[in-house]
Short mmCIF file of C-alpha atoms in Angstrom, two decimals:
data_model
loop_
_atom_site.label_atom_id
_atom_site.label_comp_id
_atom_site.label_asym_id
_atom_site.label_seq_id
_atom_site.Cartn_x
_atom_site.Cartn_y
_atom_site.Cartn_z
CA MET A 1418 129.31 95.70 100.47
CA GLU A 1419 126.20 93.66 101.29
CA ILE A 1420 123.11 94.21 99.13
CA LYS A 1421 119.84 92.99 100.60
CA PHE A 1422 117.19 91.87 98.17
CA LEU A 1423 114.83 94.33 99.83
CA ASP A 1424 115.84 96.45 102.83
CA LEU A 1425 112.48 96.82 104.56
CA GLN A 1426 114.01 98.44 107.61
CA LYS A 1427 115.56 101.20 105.51
CA ILE A 1428 112.36 101.63 103.47
CA ASN A 1429 110.22 102.18 106.55
CA LEU A 1430 112.74 104.22 108.50
CA GLN A 1431 112.49 106.86 105.76
CA HIS A 1432 109.06 107.61 107.20
CA GLN A 1433 109.84 106.81 110.82
CA GLU A 1434 108.38 109.94 112.38
CA GLU A 1435 105.13 109.81 110.41
CA ILE A 1436 104.66 106.08 110.98
CA GLU A 1437 105.38 106.31 114.69
CA ASN A 1438 103.02 109.27 115.06
CA GLN A 1439 100.26 107.32 113.32
CA ILE A 1440 100.83 104.26 115.53
CA VAL A 1441 100.78 106.31 118.73
CA GLU A 1442 97.72 108.27 117.62
CA THR A 1443 95.87 105.06 116.80
CA PHE A 1444 96.97 103.43 120.06
CA ARG A 1445 95.75 106.37 122.10
CA SER A 1446 92.44 106.56 120.25
CA GLY A 1447 91.25 103.30 121.74
CA TRP A 1448 89.65 102.30 118.40
CA TYR A 1449 91.46 99.54 116.53
CA LEU A 1450 89.09 98.11 113.88
CA LEU A 1451 86.67 99.65 111.37
CA GLY A 1452 87.45 103.18 112.46
CA ASP A 1453 88.48 106.52 111.00
CA LYS A 1454 92.00 105.44 110.04
CA THR A 1455 90.67 102.70 107.79
CA LYS A 1456 88.00 104.98 106.32
CA THR A 1457 90.60 107.65 105.57
CA PHE A 1458 92.96 105.20 103.88
CA GLU A 1459 90.12 103.68 101.85
CA LYS A 1460 89.07 107.15 100.70
CA ASN A 1461 92.62 108.21 99.82
CA LEU A 1462 93.42 105.00 97.96
CA ALA A 1463 90.14 105.23 96.04
CA GLU A 1464 91.01 108.79 95.00
CA TYR A 1465 94.55 107.75 94.08
CA ILE A 1466 93.46 105.00 91.68
CA GLY A 1467 90.26 106.74 90.57
CA ALA A 1468 87.88 104.02 91.74
CA LYS A 1469 84.53 104.57 93.42
CA HIS A 1470 85.02 102.06 96.24
CA VAL A 1471 87.92 100.64 98.24
CA ILE A 1472 87.35 98.12 101.02
CA GLY A 1473 90.19 97.36 103.42
CA ILE A 1474 90.79 93.60 103.76
CA ALA A 1475 93.07 91.50 105.97
CA ASN A 1476 95.40 90.41 103.14
CA GLY A 1477 95.77 90.14 99.38
CA LEU A 1478 94.55 86.55 99.08
CA ASP A 1479 91.36 87.41 100.94
CA ALA A 1480 90.85 90.38 98.63
CA LEU A 1481 90.71 88.06 95.62
CA ARG A 1482 88.70 85.44 97.50
CA LEU A 1483 86.10 88.01 98.49
CA ILE A 1484 85.71 89.40 94.96
CA ILE A 1485 84.82 85.92 93.70
CA ARG A 1486 82.68 85.22 96.74
CA GLY A 1487 80.84 88.49 96.16
CA TYR A 1488 80.00 87.48 92.60
CA LEU A 1489 78.82 84.09 93.89
CA GLU A 1490 76.49 85.71 96.42
CA LEU A 1491 75.09 87.97 93.69
CA GLY A 1492 74.40 84.97 91.43
CA ILE A 1493 76.82 86.17 88.75
CA PHE A 1494 79.10 83.17 89.36
CA GLN A 1495 78.07 79.62 90.22
CA LYS A 1496 80.14 76.85 91.78
CA ASN A 1497 82.18 74.92 89.18
CA ASP A 1498 82.27 77.91 86.85
CA GLU A 1499 85.65 78.65 85.31
CA ILE A 1500 88.01 81.60 85.67
CA ILE A 1501 90.89 82.06 83.27
CA VAL A 1502 94.16 82.82 85.06
CA PRO A 1503 97.83 82.97 84.04
CA ALA A 1504 99.80 79.76 84.42
CA ASN A 1505 102.76 81.93 85.42
CA THR A 1506 101.65 83.54 88.66
CA TYR A 1507 101.93 83.26 92.41
CA ILE A 1508 99.72 80.49 93.74
CA ALA A 1509 97.39 82.94 95.54
CA SER A 1510 95.75 83.77 92.21
CA LEU A 1511 94.60 80.15 91.88
CA LEU A 1512 93.84 79.64 95.58
CA ALA A 1513 91.27 82.45 95.46
CA ILE A 1514 89.45 80.63 92.66
CA SER A 1515 89.53 77.08 94.00
CA ASP A 1516 88.70 78.22 97.54
CA ASN A 1517 85.35 79.37 96.15
CA GLN A 1518 84.84 76.02 94.39
CA LEU A 1519 85.38 77.51 90.96
CA ILE A 1520 87.85 76.08 88.48
CA PRO A 1521 91.09 77.83 87.45
CA VAL A 1522 91.80 77.51 83.73
CA LEU A 1523 95.45 78.24 83.02
CA VAL A 1524 96.81 80.19 80.07
CA GLU A 1525 100.48 80.51 79.14
CA PRO A 1526 102.34 83.83 79.49
CA ASN A 1527 103.75 86.01 76.75
CA PRO A 1528 107.49 85.15 76.70
CA GLU A 1529 108.33 88.86 76.26
CA ASN A 1530 106.82 90.19 79.49
CA HIS A 1531 105.79 87.01 81.38
CA ASN A 1532 102.20 88.30 81.75
CA ILE A 1533 99.22 86.35 80.40
CA ASP A 1534 99.32 85.93 76.62
CA VAL A 1535 96.10 87.67 75.58
CA ASP A 1536 96.26 86.01 72.16
CA LYS A 1537 95.72 82.62 73.85
CA ILE A 1538 92.76 83.55 76.04
CA GLU A 1539 89.88 82.98 73.61
CA ALA A 1540 90.97 79.39 72.96
CA ALA A 1541 90.54 78.70 76.69
CA ILE A 1542 86.99 80.11 76.93
CA THR A 1543 84.14 77.61 77.39
CA PRO A 1544 80.43 78.02 78.21
CA LYS A 1545 81.41 77.79 81.91
CA THR A 1546 83.92 80.65 81.74
CA LYS A 1547 82.77 83.63 83.80
CA ALA A 1548 85.87 85.77 84.31
CA ILE A 1549 89.46 86.49 83.41
CA MET A 1550 91.82 87.09 86.31
CA THR A 1551 94.63 89.19 84.88
CA VAL A 1552 97.75 89.41 87.03
CA HIS A 1553 99.95 92.50 86.73
CA LEU A 1554 103.06 90.40 87.33
CA TYR A 1555 106.31 91.95 88.56
CA GLY A 1556 104.63 95.40 88.49
CA GLN A 1557 103.78 95.61 84.78
CA VAL A 1558 100.25 96.23 83.50
CA SER A 1559 98.77 93.10 81.93
CA TYR A 1560 95.57 94.81 80.74
CA ASN A 1561 95.04 96.03 77.18
CA GLU A 1562 92.25 96.85 74.73
CA GLN A 1563 92.28 93.33 73.32
CA LEU A 1564 91.64 91.87 76.77
CA LYS A 1565 88.77 94.30 77.26
CA GLU A 1566 87.26 93.35 73.87
CA ILE A 1567 87.47 89.63 74.64
CA ALA A 1568 85.76 90.13 78.00
CA GLU A 1569 82.98 92.21 76.47
CA LYS A 1570 82.49 89.78 73.56
CA HIS A 1571 82.05 86.80 75.91
CA ASN A 1572 80.36 88.70 78.77
CA LEU A 1573 83.19 87.98 81.20
CA LYS A 1574 84.24 89.85 84.32
CA ILE A 1575 87.81 91.13 84.52
CA ILE A 1576 89.36 90.64 87.95
CA GLU A 1577 92.72 92.33 88.49
CA ASP A 1578 95.26 90.66 90.72
CA ASN A 1579 96.99 93.93 91.57
CA ALA A 1580 99.23 92.61 94.34
CA GLN A 1581 102.40 93.75 92.56
CA ALA A 1582 101.55 96.78 90.42
CA ILE A 1583 100.00 99.49 92.58
CA GLY A 1584 100.61 102.83 90.86
CA ALA A 1585 101.11 101.44 87.35
CA GLU A 1586 98.99 102.94 84.55
CA PHE A 1587 97.35 101.98 81.26
CA LYS A 1588 96.49 105.02 79.14
CA GLY A 1589 96.34 107.23 82.21
CA ILE A 1590 94.16 104.82 84.23
CA LYS A 1591 95.76 103.16 87.24
CA THR A 1592 95.74 99.46 87.91
CA GLY A 1593 92.93 98.67 90.29
CA ASN A 1594 90.55 100.70 88.14
CA LEU A 1595 90.87 98.86 84.83
CA GLY A 1596 88.69 95.80 85.37
CA ASP A 1597 85.45 95.09 87.21
CA ALA A 1598 87.17 94.55 90.56
CA SER A 1599 90.72 94.38 91.84
CA GLY A 1600 92.55 92.80 94.74
CA PHE A 1601 95.52 94.54 96.39
CA SER A 1602 98.15 93.16 98.74
CA PHE A 1603 100.01 95.30 101.27
CA TYR A 1604 102.37 92.54 102.38
CA PRO A 1605 105.48 94.31 103.76
CA GLY A 1606 107.57 93.67 100.63
CA LYS A 1607 105.10 95.28 98.20
CA ASN A 1608 105.70 98.73 96.69
CA LEU A 1609 103.15 99.99 99.23
CA GLY A 1610 103.76 97.72 102.20
CA ALA A 1611 102.27 97.52 105.68
CA LEU A 1612 104.11 96.42 108.82
CA GLY A 1613 102.21 93.16 108.69
CA ASP A 1614 99.50 91.72 106.46
CA GLY A 1615 96.95 93.89 104.70
CA GLY A 1616 94.92 94.08 101.52
CA ALA A 1617 92.08 95.85 99.76
CA VAL A 1618 89.41 95.44 97.11
CA SER A 1619 88.58 98.21 94.64
CA THR A 1620 85.55 98.39 92.35
CA ASN A 1621 83.12 100.83 90.76
CA ASP A 1622 80.20 98.44 91.35
CA ASP A 1623 78.09 99.72 94.26
CA VAL A 1624 76.31 96.41 94.87
CA LEU A 1625 79.49 94.33 94.71
CA ALA A 1626 81.27 96.74 97.07
CA ALA A 1627 78.48 96.56 99.65
CA THR A 1628 78.39 92.77 99.39
CA ILE A 1629 82.16 92.42 99.86
CA ARG A 1630 82.20 94.87 102.77
CA ALA A 1631 79.55 92.76 104.50
CA LEU A 1632 81.21 89.44 103.66
CA ALA A 1633 84.51 90.64 105.11
CA ASN A 1634 82.77 91.54 108.38
CA TYR A 1635 81.14 88.21 109.28
CA GLY A 1636 78.54 88.70 106.54
CA SER A 1637 77.08 91.59 108.51
CA THR A 1638 75.80 94.99 107.43
CA LYS A 1639 74.46 95.72 110.90
CA LYS A 1640 75.94 94.49 114.18
CA TYR A 1641 74.63 91.06 115.13
CA VAL A 1642 72.60 90.87 111.90
CA ASN A 1643 74.22 88.46 109.44
CA ASP A 1644 73.03 88.38 105.85
CA TYR A 1645 75.80 86.08 104.59
CA LEU A 1646 77.99 83.26 105.87
CA GLY A 1647 80.83 85.73 106.04
CA LEU A 1648 84.49 85.89 106.96
CA ASN A 1649 86.54 87.93 109.40
CA SER A 1650 88.88 89.76 107.01
CA ARG A 1651 89.40 93.37 107.98
CA LEU A 1652 92.29 95.80 107.58
CA ASP A 1653 93.11 96.94 111.11
CA GLU A 1654 93.42 100.60 112.10
CA ILE A 1655 97.18 100.55 112.73
CA GLN A 1656 98.01 99.04 109.34
CA ALA A 1657 95.58 101.43 107.62
CA ALA A 1658 97.23 104.40 109.33
CA ILE A 1659 100.72 103.23 108.33
CA LEU A 1660 99.66 102.63 104.72
CA ASP A 1661 98.04 106.06 104.54
CA ALA A 1662 101.24 107.67 105.78
CA LYS A 1663 103.23 105.91 103.04
CA LEU A 1664 100.70 106.30 100.19
CA LYS A 1665 101.69 109.92 99.48
CA TYR A 1666 105.24 108.76 98.64
CA LEU A 1667 104.22 105.89 96.35
CA ASP A 1668 104.64 107.68 93.01
CA LEU A 1669 108.08 108.97 93.99
CA ASP A 1670 109.12 105.51 95.20
CA ASN A 1671 107.90 103.91 91.96
CA GLN A 1672 109.81 106.46 89.90
CA LYS A 1673 113.02 105.64 91.78
CA ARG A 1674 112.48 101.98 90.90
CA ARG A 1675 112.03 102.95 87.24
CA GLU A 1676 115.33 104.82 87.27
CA ILE A 1677 117.13 101.76 88.64
CA ALA A 1678 115.45 99.57 86.01
CA LYS A 1679 116.73 101.94 83.31
CA ARG A 1680 120.27 101.67 84.65
CA TYR A 1681 120.08 97.89 84.81
CA SER A 1682 118.71 97.75 81.26
CA SER A 1683 121.37 100.03 79.79
CA GLU A 1684 124.40 98.90 81.81
CA ILE A 1685 124.03 95.14 82.27
CA SER A 1686 125.67 93.74 79.15
CA ASN A 1687 126.39 90.10 79.94
CA PRO A 1688 125.26 87.89 77.01
CA LYS A 1689 124.54 85.06 79.48
CA ILE A 1690 121.81 87.17 81.10
CA GLU A 1691 118.52 88.07 79.40
CA LEU A 1692 116.99 91.31 80.67
CA PRO A 1693 113.32 92.30 80.84
CA THR A 1694 112.14 94.70 78.16
CA LEU A 1695 111.57 98.30 79.14
CA PRO A 1696 107.97 99.19 78.22
CA GLN A 1697 107.32 102.01 75.74
CA ASN A 1698 105.27 103.80 78.37
CA GLU A 1699 107.35 103.83 81.55
CA LYS A 1700 104.26 104.42 83.71
CA SER A 1701 102.93 100.97 82.76
CA HIS A 1702 105.57 99.35 85.00
CA VAL A 1703 106.40 100.02 88.65
CA TRP A 1704 109.14 97.38 88.85
CA HIS A 1705 108.01 95.54 91.94
CA LEU A 1706 110.54 92.98 90.72
CA PHE A 1707 113.40 93.12 88.23
CA VAL A 1708 113.50 89.61 86.80
CA VAL A 1709 116.38 88.39 84.63
CA LYS A 1710 116.71 85.06 82.84
CA THR A 1711 119.70 82.79 82.48
CA LYS A 1712 120.34 79.20 81.44
CA ASP A 1713 122.61 78.73 84.46
CA ARG A 1714 120.59 80.20 87.29
CA GLU A 1715 122.17 78.22 90.10
CA ALA A 1716 125.64 79.41 89.10
CA LEU A 1717 124.45 83.01 88.79
CA GLN A 1718 122.79 82.93 92.19
CA LYS A 1719 125.94 81.49 93.77
CA HIS A 1720 128.03 84.15 92.01
CA LEU A 1721 125.82 86.90 93.42
CA GLU A 1722 125.89 85.31 96.87
CA ALA A 1723 129.70 85.30 96.74
CA HIS A 1724 129.46 89.07 96.19
CA ALA A 1725 127.01 89.41 99.13
CA ILE A 1726 124.10 90.22 96.80
CA GLN A 1727 120.78 88.63 97.68
CA SER A 1728 118.47 87.30 94.96
CA ILE A 1729 115.17 85.41 94.95
CA ILE A 1730 113.41 83.10 92.46
CA HIS A 1731 109.89 84.24 91.51
CA TYR A 1732 108.79 81.43 91.21
CA PRO A 1733 110.63 78.07 91.35
CA ILE A 1734 107.54 75.81 91.03
CA PRO A 1735 104.52 76.77 88.91
CA PRO A 1736 101.07 76.39 90.51
CA HIS A 1737 100.08 73.47 88.26
CA LYS A 1738 103.04 71.45 89.57
CA GLN A 1739 102.35 72.08 93.25
CA THR A 1740 101.27 69.12 95.40
CA CYS A 1741 98.10 70.91 96.50
CA TYR A 1742 96.95 71.02 92.85
CA SER A 1743 97.48 67.33 92.12
CA GLU A 1744 94.57 67.44 89.68
CA LEU A 1745 96.60 69.85 87.53
CA ASN A 1746 99.95 68.07 87.84
CA GLY A 1747 99.50 66.26 84.52
CA LEU A 1748 99.13 69.51 82.56
CA THR A 1749 102.05 70.91 80.62
CA PHE A 1750 102.76 74.61 80.11
CA PRO A 1751 106.23 74.72 78.54
CA ILE A 1752 106.70 78.50 78.61
CA THR A 1753 105.75 78.73 82.27
CA GLU A 1754 107.86 75.72 83.21
CA ASN A 1755 110.86 77.12 81.36
CA LEU A 1756 110.51 80.46 83.15
CA CYS A 1757 110.48 78.67 86.50
CA GLN A 1758 113.83 77.13 85.59
CA GLU A 1759 115.51 80.35 84.40
CA VAL A 1760 114.15 83.44 86.19
CA LEU A 1761 115.99 85.25 88.96
CA SER A 1762 114.95 88.46 90.72
CA ILE A 1763 117.76 90.87 91.56
CA PRO A 1764 117.61 93.73 94.11
CA ILE A 1765 115.51 96.76 93.22
CA SER A 1766 113.95 99.27 95.60
CA GLN A 1767 113.52 102.96 96.22
CA VAL A 1768 116.25 102.99 98.88
CA MET A 1769 119.10 101.52 96.82
CA THR A 1770 121.99 103.93 96.37
CA GLU A 1771 123.70 104.61 93.05
CA GLU A 1772 126.76 102.84 94.46
CA GLU A 1773 124.74 99.75 95.31
CA VAL A 1774 123.14 99.68 91.85
CA SER A 1775 126.60 99.97 90.27
CA PHE A 1776 127.86 97.12 92.45
CA VAL A 1777 125.01 94.83 91.32
CA ILE A 1778 125.61 95.76 87.66
CA GLN A 1779 129.34 95.07 87.97
CA ALA A 1780 128.74 91.68 89.60
CA LEU A 1781 126.28 90.63 86.88
CA ASN A 1782 128.63 91.70 84.12
CA GLN A 1783 131.44 89.68 85.71
CA PHE A 1784 129.41 86.47 85.71
#
């Protein structure tokens, strides 16, 4: 038996007829950008998460970049302001900040869930701090009442990096509608994935939404009239149509992932392997990734490979140790650095069979 880390072909073939119909319909329409397919998906996603506005963007990084750029254009942020961000995150979270000439200020994660440690945020706030970028890492909500209170106390914006947790909830409110603005990624491997790149911004702020929509379209609100030095970052009609076809299945897909996570948590019993904690409220986690920890990761990965089970490291090098952030290389974040040495993501998806899940569990227990 061969277990792929994520069988994208199988995931998308579940919806083959609907996806193919949407592609053909879009092809025949003759309209491929900023059309009805994108408007429909934006409307349906906004209704799904409960937000007032959704703007389709070319990719998840651009979604975060444009939120910050929007606040810059509105005078809410200034260049060289600071944004607090988890030290344990994918590098895109930081790139969105530094690309806008703001400064990322890193905060260690909570060792229990690997999300930003809210207890450590206030110590990182300075007079130049303007926002907290909270990353819902691995699919688990990183927002809570304490985070909200800190932001309100210090007059900070909350930007959600929601690349991994679409469909997760905090007290009945979905990610993407918890902070002031949120960036989504629809990279093919996400829980809601396109057949190429795609992203979105959500917000309840009318002015910010209008600004971002213009910025993403060459800075234009009217053809050939440019109010901003904008970008070209638009979700195309084909990807929007595909995403809309798959959106209606998202909750069911996420629930299947939760069921696999429950099996892993109850049936993996190897003392050499540390498992993630199941949250009290299962809806707060959509299990984009199931990340285990072990002191001997290389041996575990080789063991899984010998059993034809794919695994991936999320992430082997923290952002502050990347060459592109040489100015941060001297910083030390022991919890983050330790995670990068020990974490390993094992297969989890809505198309895994019970037999495949059992095979992964057996292999891990035999390590």
